[in-house]
Coordinates of C-alpha atoms in Angstrom, one line a residue:
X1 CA -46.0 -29.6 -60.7
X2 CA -46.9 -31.1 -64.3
X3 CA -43.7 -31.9 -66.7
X4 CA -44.0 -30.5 -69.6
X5 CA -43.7 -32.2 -72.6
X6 CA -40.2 -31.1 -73.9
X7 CA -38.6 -32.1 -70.0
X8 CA -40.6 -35.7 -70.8
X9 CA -38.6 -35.9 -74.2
X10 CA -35.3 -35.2 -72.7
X11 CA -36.3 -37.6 -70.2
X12 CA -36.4 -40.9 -72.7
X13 CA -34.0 -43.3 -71.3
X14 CA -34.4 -46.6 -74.0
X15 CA -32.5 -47.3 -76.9
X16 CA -33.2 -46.5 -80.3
X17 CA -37.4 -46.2 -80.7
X18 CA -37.8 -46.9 -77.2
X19 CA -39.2 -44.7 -74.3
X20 CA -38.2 -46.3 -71.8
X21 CA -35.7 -49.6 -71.1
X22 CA -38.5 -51.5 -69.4
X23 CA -40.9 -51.1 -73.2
X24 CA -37.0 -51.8 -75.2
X25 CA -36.8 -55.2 -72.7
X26 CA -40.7 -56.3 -73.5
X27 CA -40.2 -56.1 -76.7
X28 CA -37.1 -58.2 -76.9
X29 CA -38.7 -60.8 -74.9
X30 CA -42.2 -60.6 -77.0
X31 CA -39.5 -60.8 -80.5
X32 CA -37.9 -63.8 -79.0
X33 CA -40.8 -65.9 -77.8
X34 CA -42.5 -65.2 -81.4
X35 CA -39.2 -66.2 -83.0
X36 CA -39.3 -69.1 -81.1
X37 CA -42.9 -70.6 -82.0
X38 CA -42.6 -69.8 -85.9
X39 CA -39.4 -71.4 -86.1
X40 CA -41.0 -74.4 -84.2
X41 CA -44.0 -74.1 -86.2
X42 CA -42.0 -73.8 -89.5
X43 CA -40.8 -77.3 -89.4
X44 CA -44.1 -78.7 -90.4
X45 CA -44.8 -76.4 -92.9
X46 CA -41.3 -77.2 -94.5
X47 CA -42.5 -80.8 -94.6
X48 CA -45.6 -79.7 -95.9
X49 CA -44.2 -77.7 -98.3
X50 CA -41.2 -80.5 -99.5
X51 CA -38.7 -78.0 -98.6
X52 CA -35.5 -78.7 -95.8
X53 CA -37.0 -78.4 -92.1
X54 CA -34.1 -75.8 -91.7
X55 CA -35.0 -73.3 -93.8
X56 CA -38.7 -73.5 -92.6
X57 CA -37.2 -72.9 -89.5
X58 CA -34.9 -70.1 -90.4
X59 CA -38.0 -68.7 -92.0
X60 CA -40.0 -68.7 -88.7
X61 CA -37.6 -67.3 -86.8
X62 CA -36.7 -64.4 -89.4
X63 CA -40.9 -64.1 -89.1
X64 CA -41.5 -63.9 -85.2
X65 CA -38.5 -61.8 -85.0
X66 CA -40.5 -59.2 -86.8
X67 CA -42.3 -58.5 -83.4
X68 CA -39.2 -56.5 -82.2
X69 CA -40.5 -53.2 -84.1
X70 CA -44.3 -53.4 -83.4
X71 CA -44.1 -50.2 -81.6
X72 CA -42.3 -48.4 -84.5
X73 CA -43.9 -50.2 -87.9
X74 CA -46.8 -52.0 -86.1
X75 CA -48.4 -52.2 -89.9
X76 CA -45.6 -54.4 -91.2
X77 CA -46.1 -56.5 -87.8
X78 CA -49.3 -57.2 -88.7
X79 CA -48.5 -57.5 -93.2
X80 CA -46.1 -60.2 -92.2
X81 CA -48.3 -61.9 -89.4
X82 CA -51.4 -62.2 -92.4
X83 CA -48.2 -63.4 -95.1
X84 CA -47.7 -66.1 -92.5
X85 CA -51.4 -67.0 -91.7
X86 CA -51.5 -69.6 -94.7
X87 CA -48.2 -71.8 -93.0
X88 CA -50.5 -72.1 -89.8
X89 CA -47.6 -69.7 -87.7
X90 CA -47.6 -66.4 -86.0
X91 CA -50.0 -66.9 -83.8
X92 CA -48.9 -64.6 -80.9
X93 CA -47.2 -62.2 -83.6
X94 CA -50.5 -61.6 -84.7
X95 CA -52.2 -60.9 -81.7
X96 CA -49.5 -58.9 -80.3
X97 CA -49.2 -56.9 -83.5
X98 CA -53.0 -56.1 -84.1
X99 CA -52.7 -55.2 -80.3
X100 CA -50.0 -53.2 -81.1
X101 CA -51.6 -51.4 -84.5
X102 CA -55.2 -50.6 -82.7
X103 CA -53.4 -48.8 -79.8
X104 CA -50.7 -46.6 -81.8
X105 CA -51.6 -43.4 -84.2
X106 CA -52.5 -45.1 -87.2
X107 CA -55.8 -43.9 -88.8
X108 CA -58.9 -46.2 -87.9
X109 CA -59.7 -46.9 -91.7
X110 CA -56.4 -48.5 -92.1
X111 CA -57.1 -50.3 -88.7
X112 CA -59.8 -51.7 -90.0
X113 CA -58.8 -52.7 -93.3
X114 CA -56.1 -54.7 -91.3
X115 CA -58.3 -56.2 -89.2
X116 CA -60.5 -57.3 -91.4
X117 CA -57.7 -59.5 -93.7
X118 CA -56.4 -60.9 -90.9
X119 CA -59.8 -62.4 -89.2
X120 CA -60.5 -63.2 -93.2
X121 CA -57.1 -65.1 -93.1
X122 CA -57.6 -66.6 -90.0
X123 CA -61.1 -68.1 -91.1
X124 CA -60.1 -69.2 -94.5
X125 CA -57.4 -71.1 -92.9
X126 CA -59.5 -72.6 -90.4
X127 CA -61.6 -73.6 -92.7
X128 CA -59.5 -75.2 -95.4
X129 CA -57.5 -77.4 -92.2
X130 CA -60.5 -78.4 -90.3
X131 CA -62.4 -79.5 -93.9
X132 CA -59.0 -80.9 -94.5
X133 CA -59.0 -82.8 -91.3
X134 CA -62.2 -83.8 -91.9
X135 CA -61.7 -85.4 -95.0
X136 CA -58.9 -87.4 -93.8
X137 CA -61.8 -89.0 -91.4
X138 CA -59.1 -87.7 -88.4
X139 CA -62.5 -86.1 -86.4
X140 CA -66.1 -87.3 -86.9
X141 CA -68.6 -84.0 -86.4
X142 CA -71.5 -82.1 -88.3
X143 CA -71.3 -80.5 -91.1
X144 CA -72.4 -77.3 -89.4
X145 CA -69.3 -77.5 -87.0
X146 CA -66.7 -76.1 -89.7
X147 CA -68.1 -72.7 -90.0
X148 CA -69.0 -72.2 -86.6
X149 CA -65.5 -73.1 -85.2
X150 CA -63.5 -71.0 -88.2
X151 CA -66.1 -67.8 -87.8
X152 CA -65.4 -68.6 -84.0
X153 CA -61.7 -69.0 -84.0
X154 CA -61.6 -65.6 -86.6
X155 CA -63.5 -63.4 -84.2
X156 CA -61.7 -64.6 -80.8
X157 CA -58.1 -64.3 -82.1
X158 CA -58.8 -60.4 -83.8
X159 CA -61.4 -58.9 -81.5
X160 CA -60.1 -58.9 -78.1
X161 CA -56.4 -57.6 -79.4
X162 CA -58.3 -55.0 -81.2
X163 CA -61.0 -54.0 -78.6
X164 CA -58.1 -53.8 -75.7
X165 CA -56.1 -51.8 -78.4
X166 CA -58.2 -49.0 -79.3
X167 CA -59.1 -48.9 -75.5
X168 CA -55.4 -48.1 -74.6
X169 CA -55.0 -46.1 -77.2
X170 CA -58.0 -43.8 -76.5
X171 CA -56.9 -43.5 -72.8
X172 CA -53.4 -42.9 -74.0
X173 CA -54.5 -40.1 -76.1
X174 CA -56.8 -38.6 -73.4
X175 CA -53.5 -38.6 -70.9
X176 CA -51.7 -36.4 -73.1
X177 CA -54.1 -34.7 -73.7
X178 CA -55.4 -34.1 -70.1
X179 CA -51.6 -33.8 -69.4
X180 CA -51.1 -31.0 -72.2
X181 CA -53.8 -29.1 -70.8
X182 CA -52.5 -29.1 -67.5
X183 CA -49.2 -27.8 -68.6
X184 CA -51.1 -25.3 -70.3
X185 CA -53.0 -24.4 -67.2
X186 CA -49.7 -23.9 -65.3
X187 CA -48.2 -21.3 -68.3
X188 CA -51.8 -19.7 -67.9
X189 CA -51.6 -19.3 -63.8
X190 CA -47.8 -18.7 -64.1
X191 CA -48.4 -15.9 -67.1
X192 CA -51.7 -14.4 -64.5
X193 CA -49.1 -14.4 -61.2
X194 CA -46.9 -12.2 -62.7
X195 CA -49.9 -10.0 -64.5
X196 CA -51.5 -9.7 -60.9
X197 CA -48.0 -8.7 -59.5
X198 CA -47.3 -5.9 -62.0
X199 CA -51.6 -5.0 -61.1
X200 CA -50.6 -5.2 -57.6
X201 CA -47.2 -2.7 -58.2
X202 CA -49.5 -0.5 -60.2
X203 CA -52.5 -0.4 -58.1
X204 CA -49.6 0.1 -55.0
X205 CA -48.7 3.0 -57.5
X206 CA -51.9 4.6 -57.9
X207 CA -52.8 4.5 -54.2
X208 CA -49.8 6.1 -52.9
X209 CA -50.4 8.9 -56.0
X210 CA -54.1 8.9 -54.5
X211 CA -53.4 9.6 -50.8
X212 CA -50.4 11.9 -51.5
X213 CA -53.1 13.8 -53.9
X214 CA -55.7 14.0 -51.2
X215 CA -53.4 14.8 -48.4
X216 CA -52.2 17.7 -50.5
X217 CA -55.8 18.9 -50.9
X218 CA -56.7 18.8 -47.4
X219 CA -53.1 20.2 -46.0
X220 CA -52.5 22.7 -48.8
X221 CA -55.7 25.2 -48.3
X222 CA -56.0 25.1 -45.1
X223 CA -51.9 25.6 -44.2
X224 CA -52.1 28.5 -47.1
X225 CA -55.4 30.2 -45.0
X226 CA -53.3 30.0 -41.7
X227 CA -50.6 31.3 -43.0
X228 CA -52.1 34.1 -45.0
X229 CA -54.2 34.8 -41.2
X230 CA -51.0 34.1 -39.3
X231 CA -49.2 37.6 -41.6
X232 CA -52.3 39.3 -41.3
X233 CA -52.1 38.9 -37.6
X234 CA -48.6 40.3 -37.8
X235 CA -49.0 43.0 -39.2
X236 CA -52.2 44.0 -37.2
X237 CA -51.4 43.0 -33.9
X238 CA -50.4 46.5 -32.1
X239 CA -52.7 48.4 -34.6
X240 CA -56.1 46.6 -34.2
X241 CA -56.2 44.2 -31.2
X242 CA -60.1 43.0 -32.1
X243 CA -59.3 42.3 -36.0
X244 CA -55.9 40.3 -34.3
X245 CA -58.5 38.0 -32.3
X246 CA -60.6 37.5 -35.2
X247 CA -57.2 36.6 -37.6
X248 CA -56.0 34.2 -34.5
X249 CA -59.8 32.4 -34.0
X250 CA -59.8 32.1 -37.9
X251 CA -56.1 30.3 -37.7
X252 CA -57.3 28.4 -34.9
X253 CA -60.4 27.3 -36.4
X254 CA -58.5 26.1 -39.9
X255 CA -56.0 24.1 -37.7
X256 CA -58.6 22.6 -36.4
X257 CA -60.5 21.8 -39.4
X258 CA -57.5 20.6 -40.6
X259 CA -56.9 18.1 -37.9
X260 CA -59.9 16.8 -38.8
X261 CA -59.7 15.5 -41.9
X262 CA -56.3 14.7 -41.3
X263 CA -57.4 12.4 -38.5
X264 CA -60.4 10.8 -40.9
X265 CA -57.7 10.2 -43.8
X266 CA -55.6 8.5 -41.1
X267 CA -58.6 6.6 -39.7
X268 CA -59.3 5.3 -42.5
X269 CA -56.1 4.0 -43.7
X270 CA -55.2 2.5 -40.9
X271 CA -58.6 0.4 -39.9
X272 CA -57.6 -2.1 -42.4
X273 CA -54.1 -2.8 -40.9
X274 CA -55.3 -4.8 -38.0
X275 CA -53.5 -7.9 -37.2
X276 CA -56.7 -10.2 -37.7
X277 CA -57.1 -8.5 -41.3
X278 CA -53.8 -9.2 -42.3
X279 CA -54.0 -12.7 -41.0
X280 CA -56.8 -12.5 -43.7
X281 CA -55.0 -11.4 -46.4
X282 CA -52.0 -13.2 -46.4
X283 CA -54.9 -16.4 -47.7
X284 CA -56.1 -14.7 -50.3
X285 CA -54.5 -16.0 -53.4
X286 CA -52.2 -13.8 -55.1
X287 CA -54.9 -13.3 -58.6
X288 CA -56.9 -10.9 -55.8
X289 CA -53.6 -9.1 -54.7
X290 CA -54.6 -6.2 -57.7
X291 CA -58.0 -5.7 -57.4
X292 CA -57.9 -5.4 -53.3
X293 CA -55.0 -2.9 -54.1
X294 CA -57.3 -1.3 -56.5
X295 CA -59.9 -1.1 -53.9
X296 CA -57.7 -0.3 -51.2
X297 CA -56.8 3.1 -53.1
X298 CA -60.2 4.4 -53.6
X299 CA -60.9 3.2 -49.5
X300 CA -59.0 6.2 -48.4
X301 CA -61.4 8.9 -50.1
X302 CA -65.1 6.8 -50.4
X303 CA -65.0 5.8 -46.9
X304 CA -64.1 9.2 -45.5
X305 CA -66.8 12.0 -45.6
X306 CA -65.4 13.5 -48.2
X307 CA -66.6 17.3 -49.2
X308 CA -69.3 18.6 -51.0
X309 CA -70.9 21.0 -53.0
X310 CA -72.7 22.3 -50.6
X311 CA -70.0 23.9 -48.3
X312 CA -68.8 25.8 -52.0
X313 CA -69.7 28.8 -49.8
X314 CA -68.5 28.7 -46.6
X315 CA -64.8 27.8 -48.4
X316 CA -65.2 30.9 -50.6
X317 CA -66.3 32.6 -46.9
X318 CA -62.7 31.1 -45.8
X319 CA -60.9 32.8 -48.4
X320 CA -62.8 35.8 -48.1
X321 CA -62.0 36.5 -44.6
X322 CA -58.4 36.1 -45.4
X323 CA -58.4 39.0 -47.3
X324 CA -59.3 38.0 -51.1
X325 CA -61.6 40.1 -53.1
X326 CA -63.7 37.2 -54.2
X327 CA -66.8 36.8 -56.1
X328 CA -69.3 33.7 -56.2
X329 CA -71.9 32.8 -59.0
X330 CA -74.1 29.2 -59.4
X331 CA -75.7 28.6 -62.1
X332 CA -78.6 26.4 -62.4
X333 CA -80.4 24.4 -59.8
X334 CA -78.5 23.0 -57.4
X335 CA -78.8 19.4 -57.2
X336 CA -77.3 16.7 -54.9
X337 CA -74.7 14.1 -57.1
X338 CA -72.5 11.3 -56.6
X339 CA -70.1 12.0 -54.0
X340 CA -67.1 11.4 -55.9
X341 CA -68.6 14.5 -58.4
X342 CA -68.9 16.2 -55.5
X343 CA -65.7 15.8 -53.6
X344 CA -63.9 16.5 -56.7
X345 CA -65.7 19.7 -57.7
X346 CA -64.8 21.0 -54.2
X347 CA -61.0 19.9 -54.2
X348 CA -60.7 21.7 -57.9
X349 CA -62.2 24.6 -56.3
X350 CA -60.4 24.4 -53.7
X351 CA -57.2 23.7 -54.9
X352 CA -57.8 26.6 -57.0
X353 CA -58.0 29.3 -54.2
X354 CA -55.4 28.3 -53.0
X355 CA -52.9 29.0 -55.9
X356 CA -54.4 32.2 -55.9
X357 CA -53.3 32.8 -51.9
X358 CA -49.9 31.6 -53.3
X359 CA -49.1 33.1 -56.5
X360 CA -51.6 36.5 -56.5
X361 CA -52.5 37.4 -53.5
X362 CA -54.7 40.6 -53.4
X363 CA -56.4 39.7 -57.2
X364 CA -59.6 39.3 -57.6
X365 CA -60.9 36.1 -58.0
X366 CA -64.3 35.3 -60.0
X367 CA -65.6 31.5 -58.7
X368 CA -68.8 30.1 -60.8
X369 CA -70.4 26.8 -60.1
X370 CA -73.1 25.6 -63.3
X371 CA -75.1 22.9 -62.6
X372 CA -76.2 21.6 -66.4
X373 CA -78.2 18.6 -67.2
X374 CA -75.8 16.0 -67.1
X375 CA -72.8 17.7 -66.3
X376 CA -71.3 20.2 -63.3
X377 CA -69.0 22.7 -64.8
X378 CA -66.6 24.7 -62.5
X379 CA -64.4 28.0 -63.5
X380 CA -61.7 30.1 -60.8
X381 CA -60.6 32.8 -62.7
X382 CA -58.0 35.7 -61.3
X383 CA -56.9 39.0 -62.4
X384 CA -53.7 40.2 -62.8
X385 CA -52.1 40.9 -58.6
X386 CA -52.0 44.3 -57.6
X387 CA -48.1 45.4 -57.8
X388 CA -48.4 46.5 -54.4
X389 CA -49.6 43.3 -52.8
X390 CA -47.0 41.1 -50.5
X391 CA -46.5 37.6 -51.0
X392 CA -47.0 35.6 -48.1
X393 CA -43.8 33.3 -48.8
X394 CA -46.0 29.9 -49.7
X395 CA -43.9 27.3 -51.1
X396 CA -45.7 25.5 -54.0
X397 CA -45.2 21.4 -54.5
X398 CA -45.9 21.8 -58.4
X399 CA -48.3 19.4 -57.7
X400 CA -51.8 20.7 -57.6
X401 CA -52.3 21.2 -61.2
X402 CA -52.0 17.8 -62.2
X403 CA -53.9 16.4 -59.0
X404 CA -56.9 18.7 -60.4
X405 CA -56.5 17.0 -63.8
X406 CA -55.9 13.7 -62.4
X407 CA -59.5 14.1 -60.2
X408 CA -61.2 15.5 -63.5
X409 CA -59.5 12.7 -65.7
X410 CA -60.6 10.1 -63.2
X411 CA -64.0 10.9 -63.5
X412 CA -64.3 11.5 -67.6
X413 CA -64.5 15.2 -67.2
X414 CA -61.9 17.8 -68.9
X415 CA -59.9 20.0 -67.3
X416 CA -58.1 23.1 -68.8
X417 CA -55.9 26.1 -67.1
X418 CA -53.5 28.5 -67.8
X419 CA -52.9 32.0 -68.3
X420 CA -55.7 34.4 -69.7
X421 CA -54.9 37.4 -72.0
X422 CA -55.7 40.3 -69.1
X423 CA -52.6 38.5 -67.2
X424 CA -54.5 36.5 -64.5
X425 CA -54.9 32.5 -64.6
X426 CA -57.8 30.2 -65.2
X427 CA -59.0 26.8 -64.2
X428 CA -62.2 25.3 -65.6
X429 CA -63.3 22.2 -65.4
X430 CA -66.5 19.8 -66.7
X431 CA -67.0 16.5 -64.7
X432 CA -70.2 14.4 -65.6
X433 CA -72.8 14.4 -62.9
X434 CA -73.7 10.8 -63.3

């Protein structure tokens, strides 16, 4: 876990400018070891000068001292170590402060600028003391050795200060930088945990919507046939003994059928709750939790052999031998689609005939099927119930309706129902084949 960097600003534990007491304690050390060798070199200059050796030491101490803010004002370190050049003092100030100036935020020009006056300083005053020197016959040399040793001198006291400085600089900046990024990083994976929780809630949503849609599909129909057999039976059991057989084979059959996809809906939902799977899941990181969710919801139906087009017949057959007056029309050649086009035309179908077993039993039903070129459209249309017909007592969920439109929705079809003007009820729908 990075800190981020308002926990590393409440974390500062120096006084005043200072980060930390260990940078506070440097620089107090750095202040009074400068302090110490301009004062001591201020004494010659005040006999240079014809001025009291104390107040040339006074001055070099007042000088050095000026080390102490280098990390706050490291320009005016390096100003006063340049003012001093000329009295031969400062010699650590100035290293230390062009250090100091190289490494901090200041902009390069001024860097530079800086730089440059001080190795101009340094060589003028090498210069001027060693020709000085010279002419004093202390030192017997070349002529060629004054420029070499003040151009020499100039370069060795400002380059390495200033090379090291813009390298810790640089690699300061590029830590906060590579630590800024990695706090942004942890907001980023932080902000995607909790998106892929709330995908993970929804896509937990949609599959329990899913399965509770298709269950309903498979149960409802066939539980509405057997019981519409099962009254039938009733009633004809004493009176017609062959036509009871037939009503107790056809509920025997649809229980059956039933059970079957039942038991492939189950099978398939539980093959992935093995102990070696979960093992498997609880590794994946939690960014995958949604879309395996997401997939996990559409498992249930792809996986399964899910209905088709094709047995549009043989379920109008089912209802027809359960006593509905039912008549079936397809339009167009029929053509094999995806499966999810499929399965869906059949449940809306399906779903379909079985509100009319529940709410107008005895109507006529009209079922047409069009296959068009790149669509399947589907309309269930019922007249008004006879006023004589019995209702078989089906209990409706309320939930078929908007598991058709959910299907149709799904697949970027429209779906439409409701009542029509002769007093029977309507569903159409238009899926696209592709």
């Amino acid at each position: 876990m990075t800190t981020t960097g308002e926990e590393r600003v409440t974390a500062r534990g120096g006084p005043w400018w200072w980060d930390r007491r260990r940078s506070a304690v440097l620089d107090v050390g750095l202040a009074v070891v400068s302090a110490v060798e301009c004062g001591l070199e201020g004494i010659p200059f005040a006999w240079e000068a014809g001025i009291p050796a104390g107040v040339g030491a006074v001055f070099g101490v007042l000088a050095g001292s000026v080390l102490l803010v280098r990390r706050k004002w490291p320009i005016a370190v390096v100003l006063v170590a340049i003012a001093v050049t000329p009295a031969a003092m400062g010699f650590l100030m100035g290293v230390v402060g062009l250090y100091s100036l190289a490494a901090s935020e200041v902009p390069r020009r001024i860097i530079a600028s800086l730089a440059g006056m001080q190795s101009v300083g340094v060589l003028i005053v090498m210069f001027v003391r060693m020709r000085q020197n010279l002419a004093r016959g202390d030192v017997e040399v070349g002529d060629w050795i004054v420029p070499f040793a003040s151009i020499t001198t100039a370069i060795g006291v400002t380059a390495p200060p200033l090379l090291l400085g813009l390298y810790v600089g640089a690699r300061r900046r590029l830590m906060e930088s590579l630590r800024e990024r990695a706090d942004s990083l942890e907001r980023e994976l932080q902000l995607l945990a909790e998106r892929a929780e709330e995908r993970a809630e929804w896509a937990r949503g949609e599959e329990r919507t899913r399965i509770a849609r298709e269950m309903h599909d498979v149960v409802a129909h066939r539980v509405s046939l057997m019981v519409v057999h099962a009254a039938a039976l009733q009633a004809v059991a004493r009176k017609d003994p062959e036509k009871a057989v037939k009503n107790a084979a056809l509920v025997g059959d649809m229980g059956r059928q039933a059970l079957t996809e039942l038991r492939e809906m189950l099978g398939v939902l539980r093959s992935g709750g093995d102990g070696g799977q979960r093992r498997e899941r609880a590794s994946v990181p939690l960014a995958a939790v949604g879309v395996a969710a997401a997939v996990a919801a559409s498992r249930a139906v792809d996986e399964a052999e899910g209905p088709c087009l094709s047995e549009i017949e043989e379920l109008v057959g089912q209802s027809a031998a359960a006593g509905m007056v039912v008549d079936l029309s397809v339009v167009g050649e029929a053509r094999s689609c995806a499966r999810e086009v499929e399965s869906t035309a059949y449940r809306v179908v399906q779903e379909a005939l079985t509100n009319v077993h529940k709410h107008a039993a005895g109507a006529k039903t009209y079922v047409r099927l069009a296959y068009r070129v790149s669509e399947i459209a589907m309309q269930v249309e019922n007249e008004p119930p006879p006023e004589a017909a019995s209702s078989a007592g089906l209990p409706s969920g309320g939930n078929g309706l908007v598991g058709m439109k959910e299907r149709v929705s799904a697949l970027g079809g429209v779906f439409v129902s409701g009542p029509t003007d002769a007093g029977g009820f309507r569903v159409s729908a238009v899926i696209p084949a592709a």
